[in-house]
CSV table of C-alpha atoms in Angstrom, one decimal:
chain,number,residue,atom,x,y,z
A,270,UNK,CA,-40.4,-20.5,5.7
A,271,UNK,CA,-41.2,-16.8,4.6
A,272,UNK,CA,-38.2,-15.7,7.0
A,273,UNK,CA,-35.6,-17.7,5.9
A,274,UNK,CA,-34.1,-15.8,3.5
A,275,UNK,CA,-34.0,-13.1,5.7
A,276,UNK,CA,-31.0,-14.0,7.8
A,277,UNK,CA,-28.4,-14.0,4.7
A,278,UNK,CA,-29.8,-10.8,3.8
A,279,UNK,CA,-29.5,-9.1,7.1
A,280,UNK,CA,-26.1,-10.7,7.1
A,281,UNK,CA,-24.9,-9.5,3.9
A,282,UNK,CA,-26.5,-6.1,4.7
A,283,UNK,CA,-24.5,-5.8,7.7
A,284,UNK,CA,-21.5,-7.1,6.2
A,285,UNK,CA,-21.5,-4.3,3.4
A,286,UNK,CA,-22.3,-1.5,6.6
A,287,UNK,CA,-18.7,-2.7,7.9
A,288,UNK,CA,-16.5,-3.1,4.6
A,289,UNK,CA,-18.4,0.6,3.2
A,290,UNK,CA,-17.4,2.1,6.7
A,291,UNK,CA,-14.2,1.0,6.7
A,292,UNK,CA,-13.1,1.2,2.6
A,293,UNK,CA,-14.2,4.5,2.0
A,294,UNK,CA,-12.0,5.9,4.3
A,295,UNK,CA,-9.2,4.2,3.5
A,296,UNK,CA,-9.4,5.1,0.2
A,297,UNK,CA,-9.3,8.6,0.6
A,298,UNK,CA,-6.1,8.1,3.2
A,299,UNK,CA,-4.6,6.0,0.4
A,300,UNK,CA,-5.3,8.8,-2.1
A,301,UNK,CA,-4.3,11.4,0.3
A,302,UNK,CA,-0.4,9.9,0.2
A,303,UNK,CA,0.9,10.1,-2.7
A,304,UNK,CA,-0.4,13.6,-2.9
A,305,UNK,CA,2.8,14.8,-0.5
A,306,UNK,CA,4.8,14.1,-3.9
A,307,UNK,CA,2.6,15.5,-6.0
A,308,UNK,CA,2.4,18.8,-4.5
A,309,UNK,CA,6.5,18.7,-3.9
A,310,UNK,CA,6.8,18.2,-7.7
A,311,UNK,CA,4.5,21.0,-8.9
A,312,UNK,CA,6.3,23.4,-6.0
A,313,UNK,CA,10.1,22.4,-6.7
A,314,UNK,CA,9.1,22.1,-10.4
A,315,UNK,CA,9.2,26.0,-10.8
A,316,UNK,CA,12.8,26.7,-9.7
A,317,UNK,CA,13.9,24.8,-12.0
A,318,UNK,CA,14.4,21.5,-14.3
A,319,UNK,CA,17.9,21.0,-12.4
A,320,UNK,CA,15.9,20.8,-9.2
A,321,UNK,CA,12.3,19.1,-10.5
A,322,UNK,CA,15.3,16.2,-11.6
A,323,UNK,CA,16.7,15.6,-8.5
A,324,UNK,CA,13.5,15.7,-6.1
A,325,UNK,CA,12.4,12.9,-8.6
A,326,UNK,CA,15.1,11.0,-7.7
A,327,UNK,CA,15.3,11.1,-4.1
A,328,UNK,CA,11.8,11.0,-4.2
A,329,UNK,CA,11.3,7.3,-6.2
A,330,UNK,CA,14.8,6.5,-3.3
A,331,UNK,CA,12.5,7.7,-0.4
A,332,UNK,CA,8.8,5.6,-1.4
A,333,UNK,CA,11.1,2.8,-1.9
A,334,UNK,CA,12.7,3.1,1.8
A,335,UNK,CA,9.0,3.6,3.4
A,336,UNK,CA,6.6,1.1,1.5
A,337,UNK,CA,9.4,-1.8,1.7
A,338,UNK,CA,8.1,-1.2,5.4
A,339,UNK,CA,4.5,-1.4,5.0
A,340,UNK,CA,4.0,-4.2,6.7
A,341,UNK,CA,4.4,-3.0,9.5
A,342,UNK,CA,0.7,-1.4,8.8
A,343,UNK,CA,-0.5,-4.6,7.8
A,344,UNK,CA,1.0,-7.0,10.5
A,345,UNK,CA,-0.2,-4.9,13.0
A,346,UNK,CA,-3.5,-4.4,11.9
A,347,UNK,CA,-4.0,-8.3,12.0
A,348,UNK,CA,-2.7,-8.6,15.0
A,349,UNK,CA,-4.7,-5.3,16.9
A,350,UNK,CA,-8.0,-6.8,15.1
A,351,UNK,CA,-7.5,-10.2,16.7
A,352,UNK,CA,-6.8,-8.8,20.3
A,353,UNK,CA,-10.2,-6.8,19.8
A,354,UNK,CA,-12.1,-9.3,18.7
A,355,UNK,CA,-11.3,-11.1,21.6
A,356,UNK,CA,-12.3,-8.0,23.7
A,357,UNK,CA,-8.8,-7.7,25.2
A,358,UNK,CA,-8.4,-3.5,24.1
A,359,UNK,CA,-5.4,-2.9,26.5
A,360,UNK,CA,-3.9,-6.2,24.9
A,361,UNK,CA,-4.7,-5.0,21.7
A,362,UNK,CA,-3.3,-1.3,22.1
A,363,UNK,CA,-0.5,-3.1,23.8
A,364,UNK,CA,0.5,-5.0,20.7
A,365,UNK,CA,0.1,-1.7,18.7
A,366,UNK,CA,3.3,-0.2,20.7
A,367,UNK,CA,4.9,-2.8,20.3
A,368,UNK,CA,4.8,-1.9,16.6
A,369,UNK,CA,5.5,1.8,16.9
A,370,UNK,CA,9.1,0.6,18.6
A,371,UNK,CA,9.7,-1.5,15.9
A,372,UNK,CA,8.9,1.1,13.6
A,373,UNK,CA,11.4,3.6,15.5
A,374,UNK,CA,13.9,1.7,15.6
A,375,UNK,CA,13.9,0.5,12.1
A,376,UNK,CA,13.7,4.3,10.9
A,377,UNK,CA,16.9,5.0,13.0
A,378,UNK,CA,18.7,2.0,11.4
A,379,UNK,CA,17.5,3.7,8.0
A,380,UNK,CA,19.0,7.5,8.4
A,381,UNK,CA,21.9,5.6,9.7
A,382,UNK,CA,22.4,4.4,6.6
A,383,UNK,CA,21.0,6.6,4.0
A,384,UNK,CA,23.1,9.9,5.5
A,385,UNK,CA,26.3,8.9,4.6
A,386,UNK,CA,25.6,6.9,1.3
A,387,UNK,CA,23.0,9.5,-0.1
A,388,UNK,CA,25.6,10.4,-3.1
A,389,UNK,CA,26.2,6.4,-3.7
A,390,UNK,CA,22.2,6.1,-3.9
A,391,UNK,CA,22.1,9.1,-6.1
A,392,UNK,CA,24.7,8.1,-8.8
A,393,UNK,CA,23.2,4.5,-8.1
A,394,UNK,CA,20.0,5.7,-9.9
A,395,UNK,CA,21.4,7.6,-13.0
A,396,UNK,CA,20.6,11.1,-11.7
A,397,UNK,CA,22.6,14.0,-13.7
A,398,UNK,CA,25.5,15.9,-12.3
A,399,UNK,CA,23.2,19.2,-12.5
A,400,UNK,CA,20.5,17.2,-10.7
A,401,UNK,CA,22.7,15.3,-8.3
A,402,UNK,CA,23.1,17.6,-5.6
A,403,UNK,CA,19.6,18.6,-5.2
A,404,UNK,CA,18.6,15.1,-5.5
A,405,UNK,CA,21.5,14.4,-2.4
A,406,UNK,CA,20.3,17.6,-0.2
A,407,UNK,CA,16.8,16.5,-0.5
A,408,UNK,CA,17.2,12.9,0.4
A,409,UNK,CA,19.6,13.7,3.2
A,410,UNK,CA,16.9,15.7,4.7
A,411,UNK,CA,13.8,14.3,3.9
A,412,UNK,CA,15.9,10.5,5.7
A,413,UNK,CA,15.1,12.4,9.0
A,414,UNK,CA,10.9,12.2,8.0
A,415,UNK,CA,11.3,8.4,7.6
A,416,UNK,CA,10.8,7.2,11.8
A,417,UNK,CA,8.1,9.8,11.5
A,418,UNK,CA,6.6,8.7,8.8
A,419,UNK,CA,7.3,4.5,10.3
A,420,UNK,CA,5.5,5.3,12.8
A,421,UNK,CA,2.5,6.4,10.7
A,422,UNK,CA,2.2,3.3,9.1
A,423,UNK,CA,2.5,0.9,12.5
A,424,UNK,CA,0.1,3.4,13.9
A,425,UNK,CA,-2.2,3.6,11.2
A,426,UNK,CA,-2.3,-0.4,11.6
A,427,UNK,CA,-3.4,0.2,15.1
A,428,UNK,CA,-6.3,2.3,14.5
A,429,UNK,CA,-6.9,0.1,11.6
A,430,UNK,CA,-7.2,-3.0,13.9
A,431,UNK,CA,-9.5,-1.0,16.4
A,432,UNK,CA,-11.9,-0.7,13.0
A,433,UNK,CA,-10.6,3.3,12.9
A,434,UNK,CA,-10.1,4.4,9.3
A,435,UNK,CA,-11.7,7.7,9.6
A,436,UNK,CA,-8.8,8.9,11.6
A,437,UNK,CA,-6.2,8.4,9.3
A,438,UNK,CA,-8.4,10.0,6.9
A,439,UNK,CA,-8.4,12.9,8.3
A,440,UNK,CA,-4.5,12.9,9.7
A,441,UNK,CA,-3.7,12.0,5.8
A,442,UNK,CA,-5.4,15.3,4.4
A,443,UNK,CA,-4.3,17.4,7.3
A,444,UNK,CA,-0.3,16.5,6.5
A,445,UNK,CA,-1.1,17.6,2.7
A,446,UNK,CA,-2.5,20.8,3.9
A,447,UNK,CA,0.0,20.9,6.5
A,448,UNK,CA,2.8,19.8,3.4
A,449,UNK,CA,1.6,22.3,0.7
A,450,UNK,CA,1.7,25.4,3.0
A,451,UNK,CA,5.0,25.0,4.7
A,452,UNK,CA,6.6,23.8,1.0
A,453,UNK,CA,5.4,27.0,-0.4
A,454,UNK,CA,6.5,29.0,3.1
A,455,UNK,CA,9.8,27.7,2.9
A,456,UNK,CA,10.4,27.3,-0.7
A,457,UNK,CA,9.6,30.5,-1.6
A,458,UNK,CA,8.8,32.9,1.1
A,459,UNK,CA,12.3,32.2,3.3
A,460,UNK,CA,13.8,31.2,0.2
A,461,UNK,CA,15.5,28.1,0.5
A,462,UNK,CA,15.1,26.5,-2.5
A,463,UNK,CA,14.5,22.6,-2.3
A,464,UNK,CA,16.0,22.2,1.3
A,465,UNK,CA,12.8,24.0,2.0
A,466,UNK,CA,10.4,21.8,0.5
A,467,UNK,CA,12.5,18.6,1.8
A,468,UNK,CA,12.0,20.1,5.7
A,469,UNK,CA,8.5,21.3,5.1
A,470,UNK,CA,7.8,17.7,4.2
A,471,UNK,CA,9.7,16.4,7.0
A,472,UNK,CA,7.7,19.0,9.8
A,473,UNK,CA,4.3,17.7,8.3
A,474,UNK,CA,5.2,14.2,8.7
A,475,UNK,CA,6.8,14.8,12.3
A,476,UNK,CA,3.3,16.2,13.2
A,477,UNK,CA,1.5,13.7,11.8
A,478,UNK,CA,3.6,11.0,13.7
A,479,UNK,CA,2.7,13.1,16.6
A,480,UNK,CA,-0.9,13.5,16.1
A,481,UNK,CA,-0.9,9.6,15.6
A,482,UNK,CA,0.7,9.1,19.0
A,483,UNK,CA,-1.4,11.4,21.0
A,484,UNK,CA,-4.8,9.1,19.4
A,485,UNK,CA,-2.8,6.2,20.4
A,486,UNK,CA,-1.2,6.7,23.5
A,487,UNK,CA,-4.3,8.4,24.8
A,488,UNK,CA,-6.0,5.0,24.1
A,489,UNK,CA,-3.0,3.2,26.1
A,490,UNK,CA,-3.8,5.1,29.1
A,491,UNK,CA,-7.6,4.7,29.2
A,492,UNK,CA,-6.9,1.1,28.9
A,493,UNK,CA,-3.9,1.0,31.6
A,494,UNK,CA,-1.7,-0.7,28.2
A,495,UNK,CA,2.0,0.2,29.1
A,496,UNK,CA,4.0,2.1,27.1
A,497,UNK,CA,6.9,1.2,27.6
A,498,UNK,CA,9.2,-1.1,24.8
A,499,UNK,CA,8.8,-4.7,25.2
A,500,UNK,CA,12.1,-6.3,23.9
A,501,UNK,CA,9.7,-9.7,23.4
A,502,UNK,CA,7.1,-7.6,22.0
A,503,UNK,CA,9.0,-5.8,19.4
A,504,UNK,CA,10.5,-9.3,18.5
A,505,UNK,CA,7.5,-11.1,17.9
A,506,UNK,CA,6.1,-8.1,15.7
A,507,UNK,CA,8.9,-8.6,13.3
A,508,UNK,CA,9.0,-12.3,13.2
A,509,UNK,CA,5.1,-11.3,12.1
A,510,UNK,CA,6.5,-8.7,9.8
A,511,UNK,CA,9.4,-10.5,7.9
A,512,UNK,CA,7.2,-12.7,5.8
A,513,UNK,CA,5.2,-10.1,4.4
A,514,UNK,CA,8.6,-7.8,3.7
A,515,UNK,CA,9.4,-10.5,1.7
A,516,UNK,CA,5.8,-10.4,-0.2
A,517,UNK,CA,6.6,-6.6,-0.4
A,518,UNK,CA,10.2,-7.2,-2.2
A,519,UNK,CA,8.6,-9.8,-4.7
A,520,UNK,CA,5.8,-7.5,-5.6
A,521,UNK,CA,8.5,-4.4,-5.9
A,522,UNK,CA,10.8,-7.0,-7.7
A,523,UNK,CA,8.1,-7.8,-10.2
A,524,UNK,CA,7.1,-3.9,-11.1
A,525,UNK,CA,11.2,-3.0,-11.5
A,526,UNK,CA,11.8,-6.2,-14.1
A,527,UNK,CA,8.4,-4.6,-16.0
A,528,UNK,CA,9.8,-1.5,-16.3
A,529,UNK,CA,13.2,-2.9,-17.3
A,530,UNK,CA,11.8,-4.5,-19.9
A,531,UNK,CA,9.6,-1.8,-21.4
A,532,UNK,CA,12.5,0.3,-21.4
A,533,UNK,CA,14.2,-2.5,-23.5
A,534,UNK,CA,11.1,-1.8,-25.9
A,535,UNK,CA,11.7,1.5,-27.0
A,536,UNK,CA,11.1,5.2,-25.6
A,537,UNK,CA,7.6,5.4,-27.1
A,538,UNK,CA,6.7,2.1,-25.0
A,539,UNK,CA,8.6,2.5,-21.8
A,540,UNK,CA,6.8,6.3,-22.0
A,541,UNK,CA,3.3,4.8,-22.2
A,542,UNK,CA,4.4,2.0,-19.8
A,543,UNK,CA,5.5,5.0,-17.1
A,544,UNK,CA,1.3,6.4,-18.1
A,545,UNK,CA,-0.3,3.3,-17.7
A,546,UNK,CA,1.9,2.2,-14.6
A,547,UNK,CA,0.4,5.7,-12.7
A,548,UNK,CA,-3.3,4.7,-13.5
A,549,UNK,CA,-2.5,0.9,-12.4
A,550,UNK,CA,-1.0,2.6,-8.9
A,551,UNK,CA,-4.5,4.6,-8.8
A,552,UNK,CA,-6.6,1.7,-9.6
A,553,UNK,CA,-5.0,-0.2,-6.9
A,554,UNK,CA,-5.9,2.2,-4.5
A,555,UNK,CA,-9.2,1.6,-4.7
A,556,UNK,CA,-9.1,-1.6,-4.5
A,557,UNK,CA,-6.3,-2.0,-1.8
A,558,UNK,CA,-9.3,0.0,0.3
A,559,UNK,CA,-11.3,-3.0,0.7
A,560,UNK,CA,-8.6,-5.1,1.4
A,561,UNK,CA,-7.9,-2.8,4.0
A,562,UNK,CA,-11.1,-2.7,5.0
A,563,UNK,CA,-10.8,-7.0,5.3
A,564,UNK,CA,-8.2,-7.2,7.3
A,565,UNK,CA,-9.7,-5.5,10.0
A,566,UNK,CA,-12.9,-7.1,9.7
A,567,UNK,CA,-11.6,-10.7,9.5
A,568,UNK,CA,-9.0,-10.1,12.3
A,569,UNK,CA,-11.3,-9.2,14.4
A,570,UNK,CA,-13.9,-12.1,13.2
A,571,UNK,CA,-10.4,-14.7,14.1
A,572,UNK,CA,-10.0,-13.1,17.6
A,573,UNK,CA,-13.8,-13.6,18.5
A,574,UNK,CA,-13.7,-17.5,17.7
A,575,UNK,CA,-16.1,-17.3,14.7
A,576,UNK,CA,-15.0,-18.8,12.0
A,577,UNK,CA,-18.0,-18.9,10.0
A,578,UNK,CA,-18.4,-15.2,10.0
A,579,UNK,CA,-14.6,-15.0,9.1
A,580,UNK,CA,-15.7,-17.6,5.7
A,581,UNK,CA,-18.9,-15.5,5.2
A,582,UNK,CA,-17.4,-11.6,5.5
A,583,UNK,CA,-14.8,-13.6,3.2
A,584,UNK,CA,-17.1,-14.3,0.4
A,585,UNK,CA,-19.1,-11.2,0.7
A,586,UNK,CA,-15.7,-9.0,0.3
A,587,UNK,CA,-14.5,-11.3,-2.9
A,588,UNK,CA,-17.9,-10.1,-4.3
A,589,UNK,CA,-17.1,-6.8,-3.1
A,590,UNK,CA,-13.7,-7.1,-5.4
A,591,UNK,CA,-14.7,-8.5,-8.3
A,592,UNK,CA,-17.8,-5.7,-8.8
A,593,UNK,CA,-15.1,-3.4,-8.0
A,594,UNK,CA,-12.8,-4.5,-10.7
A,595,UNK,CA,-15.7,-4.9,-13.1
A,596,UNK,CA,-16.8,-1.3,-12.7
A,597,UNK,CA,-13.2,0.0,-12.6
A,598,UNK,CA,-12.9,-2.1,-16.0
A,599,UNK,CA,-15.1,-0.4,-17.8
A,600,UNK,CA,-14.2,3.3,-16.5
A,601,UNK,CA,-10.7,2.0,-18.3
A,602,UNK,CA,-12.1,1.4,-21.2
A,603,UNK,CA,-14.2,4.4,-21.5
A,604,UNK,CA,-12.2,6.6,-20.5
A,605,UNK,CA,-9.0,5.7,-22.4
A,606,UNK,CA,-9.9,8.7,-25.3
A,607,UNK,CA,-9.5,10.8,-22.3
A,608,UNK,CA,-6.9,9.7,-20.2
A,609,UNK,CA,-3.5,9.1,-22.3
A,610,UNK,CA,-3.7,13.1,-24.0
A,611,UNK,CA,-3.9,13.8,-19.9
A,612,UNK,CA,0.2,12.7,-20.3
A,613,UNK,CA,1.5,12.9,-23.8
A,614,UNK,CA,0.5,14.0,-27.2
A,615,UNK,CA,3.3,11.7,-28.9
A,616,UNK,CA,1.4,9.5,-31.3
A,617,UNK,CA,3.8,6.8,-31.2
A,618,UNK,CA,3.0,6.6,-27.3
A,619,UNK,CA,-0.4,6.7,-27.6
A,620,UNK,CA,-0.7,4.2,-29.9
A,621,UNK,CA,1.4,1.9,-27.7
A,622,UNK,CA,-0.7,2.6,-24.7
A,623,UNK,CA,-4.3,2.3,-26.0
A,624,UNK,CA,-4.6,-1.2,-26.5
A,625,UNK,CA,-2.7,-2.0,-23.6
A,626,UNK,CA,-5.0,-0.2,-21.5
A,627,UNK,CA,-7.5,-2.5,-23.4
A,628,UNK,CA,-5.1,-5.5,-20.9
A,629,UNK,CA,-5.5,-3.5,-17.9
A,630,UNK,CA,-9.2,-3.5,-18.2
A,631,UNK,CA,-9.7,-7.3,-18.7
A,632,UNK,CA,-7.4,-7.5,-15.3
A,633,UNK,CA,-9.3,-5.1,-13.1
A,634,UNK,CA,-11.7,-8.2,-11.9
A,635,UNK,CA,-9.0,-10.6,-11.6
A,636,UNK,CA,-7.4,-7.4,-9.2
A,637,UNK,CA,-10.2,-7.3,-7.3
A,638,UNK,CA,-10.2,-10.9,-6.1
A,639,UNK,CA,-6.5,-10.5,-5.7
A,640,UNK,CA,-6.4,-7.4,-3.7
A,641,UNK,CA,-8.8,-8.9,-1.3
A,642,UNK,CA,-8.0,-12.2,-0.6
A,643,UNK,CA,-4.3,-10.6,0.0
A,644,UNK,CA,-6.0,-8.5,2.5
A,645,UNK,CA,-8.0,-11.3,4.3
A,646,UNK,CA,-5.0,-13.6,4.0
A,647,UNK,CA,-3.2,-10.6,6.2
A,648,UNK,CA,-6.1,-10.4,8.5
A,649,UNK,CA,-5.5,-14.1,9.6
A,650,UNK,CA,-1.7,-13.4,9.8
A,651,UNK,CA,-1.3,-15.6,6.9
A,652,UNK,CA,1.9,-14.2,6.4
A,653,UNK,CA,4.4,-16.8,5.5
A,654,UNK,CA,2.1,-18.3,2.6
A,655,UNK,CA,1.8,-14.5,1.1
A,656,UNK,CA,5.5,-15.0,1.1
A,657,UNK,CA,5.8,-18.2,-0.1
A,658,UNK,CA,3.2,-17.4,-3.2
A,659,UNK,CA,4.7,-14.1,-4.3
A,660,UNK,CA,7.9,-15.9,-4.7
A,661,UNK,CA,6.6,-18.2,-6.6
A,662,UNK,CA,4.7,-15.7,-8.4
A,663,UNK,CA,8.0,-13.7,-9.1
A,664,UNK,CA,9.6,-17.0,-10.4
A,665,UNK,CA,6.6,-17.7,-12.8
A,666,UNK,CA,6.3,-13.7,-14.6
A,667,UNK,CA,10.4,-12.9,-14.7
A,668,UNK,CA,11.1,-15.5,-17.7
A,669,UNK,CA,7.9,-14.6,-19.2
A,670,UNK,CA,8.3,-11.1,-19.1
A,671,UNK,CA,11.8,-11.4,-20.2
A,672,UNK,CA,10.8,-13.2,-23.2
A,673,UNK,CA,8.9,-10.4,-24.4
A,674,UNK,CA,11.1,-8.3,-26.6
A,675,UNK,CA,12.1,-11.8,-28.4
A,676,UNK,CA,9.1,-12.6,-28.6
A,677,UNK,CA,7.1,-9.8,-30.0
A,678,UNK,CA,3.9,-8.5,-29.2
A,679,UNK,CA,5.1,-5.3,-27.3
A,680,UNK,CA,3.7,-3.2,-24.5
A,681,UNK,CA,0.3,-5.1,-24.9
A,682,UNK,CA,2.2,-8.4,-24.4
A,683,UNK,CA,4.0,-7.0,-21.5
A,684,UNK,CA,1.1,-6.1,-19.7
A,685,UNK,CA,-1.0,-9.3,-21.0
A,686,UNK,CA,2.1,-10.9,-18.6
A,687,UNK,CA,1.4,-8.6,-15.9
A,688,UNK,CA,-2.4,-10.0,-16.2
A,689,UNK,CA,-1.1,-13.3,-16.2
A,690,UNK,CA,1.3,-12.4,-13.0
A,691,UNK,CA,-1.8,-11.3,-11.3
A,692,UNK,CA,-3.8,-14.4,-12.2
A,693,UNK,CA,-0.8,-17.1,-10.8
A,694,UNK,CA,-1.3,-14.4,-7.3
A,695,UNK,CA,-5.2,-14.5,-7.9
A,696,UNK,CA,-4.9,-18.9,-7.9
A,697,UNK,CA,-2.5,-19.4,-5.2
A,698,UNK,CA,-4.8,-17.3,-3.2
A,699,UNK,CA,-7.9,-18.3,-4.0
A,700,UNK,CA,-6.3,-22.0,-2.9
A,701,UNK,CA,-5.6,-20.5,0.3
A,702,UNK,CA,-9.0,-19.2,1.0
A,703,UNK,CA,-11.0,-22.6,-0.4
A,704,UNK,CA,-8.5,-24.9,1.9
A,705,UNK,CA,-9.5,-23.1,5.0
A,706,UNK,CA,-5.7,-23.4,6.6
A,707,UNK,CA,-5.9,-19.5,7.1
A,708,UNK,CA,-8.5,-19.8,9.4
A,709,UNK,CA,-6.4,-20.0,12.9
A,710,UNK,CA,-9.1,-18.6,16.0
A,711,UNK,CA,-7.7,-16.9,19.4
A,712,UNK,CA,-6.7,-13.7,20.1
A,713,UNK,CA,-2.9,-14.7,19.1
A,714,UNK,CA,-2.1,-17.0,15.4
């Protein structure tokens, strides 16, 4: 009777072992990302306003083009996992391939199209005539880094699905190093202004595609996978993609109509809306770590036939979330004093911002649960619900949010309907997860 206990313990000990190992590095890769546009903006920022102006625009075109394609991270980390669950590795680094194609041939079909409409795209999002032709040399260059940078994400999802997260880790931070140096080479040492910092961007994401292939092509040969495209393969990858482009859009969709409206606030409130939206995108990295981290681990669970340790690593990572979100909570809270004089010392936008921070707060939980049941959801392949609920989701916040400025009540009622869009996601998944129709065993959904 003494030992009873003992086995949920162990359990839960060995669960945590498996989500630490595989969040903590994925948080830092996740981190590492948006660093590339950090350290563009602080180089480009000192020739000039003209030229900070149009990086920013081709920069907000270019995120756009790559994350609308993150699923092909995600869908091929569920679908690696399951393959080594099932101990099949050259079936698994097989399927990882067939990603990679997908991802080269979708980056072609995107330089195809953004080379010859760059100045549509550019007038298309307001910039200036002094900024315009940066922003248009920029994003004509920087189009050839997207296949590269494709290929990241499908890879990443392969070394994901083999339970790997320390290796885009250290890929991530060795393109910033990579990023910084030949920006500052380029920019200012051949002189080429922000041409240079477009192509030193695009030669650190080439290398990382390339140090990404070696890891995974090495793999392909000790395993005797092919490497050669699969027409069937590559299909079936994006039938497995599609659903969760289209939970991609609805979440992109929801952000743009928030910043539409705060920008139908006022200046002060869309200005504290643009602050708070940065700390949102940071505390969503941290929590998007252990979704990562879950669908690796519950992929893998599927592939192996056990479905109670799929239910169990379940449970264990929603508890997981919601400490995250509590502790993340009250950093937001303390630390809001601190943070908004980081960005502004406009009164007008401060006061706007401090008690909506107050809404992100009270939200951080409700994140948590979200952030990992979306991830365990994409670890079964769950794709099409994910669609299915964000669209729903989409349907439920637009009117809200739209009613807003009639309404009263502000930035803090805008974001108290972001809270509420985030709660409608947290129930539709949490009725996923309690009806048990995710759970779908076998190396293939």
């Amino acid at each position: 009777m003494t030992q009873a206990p003992a086995a949920p313990k162990a359990a839960r000990r060995r669960h945590d072992r498996e989500i630490i190992a595989l969040a903590v590095p994925a948080f830092g890769a996740l981190v590492a990302e948006p660093l590339f546009v950090m350290a563009d903006s602080a180089i480009v920022g000192h020739l000039g306003t003209a030229q900070l102006a149009g990086l920013g625009v081709a920069s907000a075109l270019l995120t756009t083009a790559v994350s609308v394609f993150v699923f092909l991270a995600y869908a091929t980390t569920a679908a690696v996992a399951r393959r080594v669950g099932a101990g099949d590795l050259q079936a698994a680094i097989r399927q990882g391939m067939d990603g990679i194609w997908l991802a080269l041939l979708l980056g072609a079909a995107v330089i195809a199209v953004v080379l010859p409409t760059a100045p549509a795209l550019v007038e298309l999002f307001g910039a200036s005539d002094t900024a315009a032709p940066y922003a248009i040399t920029y994003l004509r260059i920087s189009s050839l880094g997207i296949p590269p940078m494709l290929v990241v994400l499908a890879a990443t999802g392969v070394l994901r699905g083999l339970q790997d997260t320390k290796t885009p880790l250290y890929v991530a931070i060795g393109g910033f190093v990579a990023n910084g140096v030949l920006n500052v080479g380029l920019v200012y040492g051949a002189g080429l202004g922000i041409a240079g910092s477009a192509w030193g961007t695009v030669i650190a994401q080439c290398a990382m595609a390339a140090v990404y292939l070696f890891v995974v092509v090495r793999g392909a040969r000790r395993h005797g996978a092919s490497l050669r495209p699969d027409a069937a393969g590559i299909r079936a990858c994006a039938q497995a993609g599609a659903p969760l482009l289209v939970r991609t859009l609805s979440l992109r969709a929801i952000l743009m109509f928030a910043t539409a409206v705060a920008a139908r606030l006022g200046d002060a409130d869309v200005a504290a809306h643009q602050i708070i939206l940065s700390l949102w995108n940071l505390l969503a990295f941290a929590l998007d770590a252990i979704a990562i981290a879950g669908q690796a681990i519950i992929g893998r669970y599927l592939g192996a036939n056990d479905a109670q340790g799929a239910r169990d690593v379940c449970r264990r990572m929603v508890q997981w979330g919601i400490a995250s979100g509590v502790v993340l909570g009250a950093l937001v809270v303390l630390a809001r004093p601190l943070f908004i004089p980081l960005f502004t010392s406009d009164a007008a936008v401060e006061d706007a911002a401090l008690p909506a921070l107050v809404v992100v707060a009270i939200a951080q939980p409700i994140c948590g649960i979200v952030y990992v049941l979306d991830g365990v959801l994409m670890g079964a392949g769950d794709g099409l619900y994910l669609a299915w609920a964000m669209l729903a989701t989409l349907a439920v916040f637009v009117p809200i949010a739209l009613m807003v400025p009639t309404l009263g009540g502000g930035l803090t009622a805008l974001w108290g309907a972001m809270m509420l869009m985030m709660t409608v996601r947290m129930i539709t998944l949490w009725l996923r997860s309690r009806s048990g129709r995710w759970i779908v065993t076998g190396a293939t959904r």
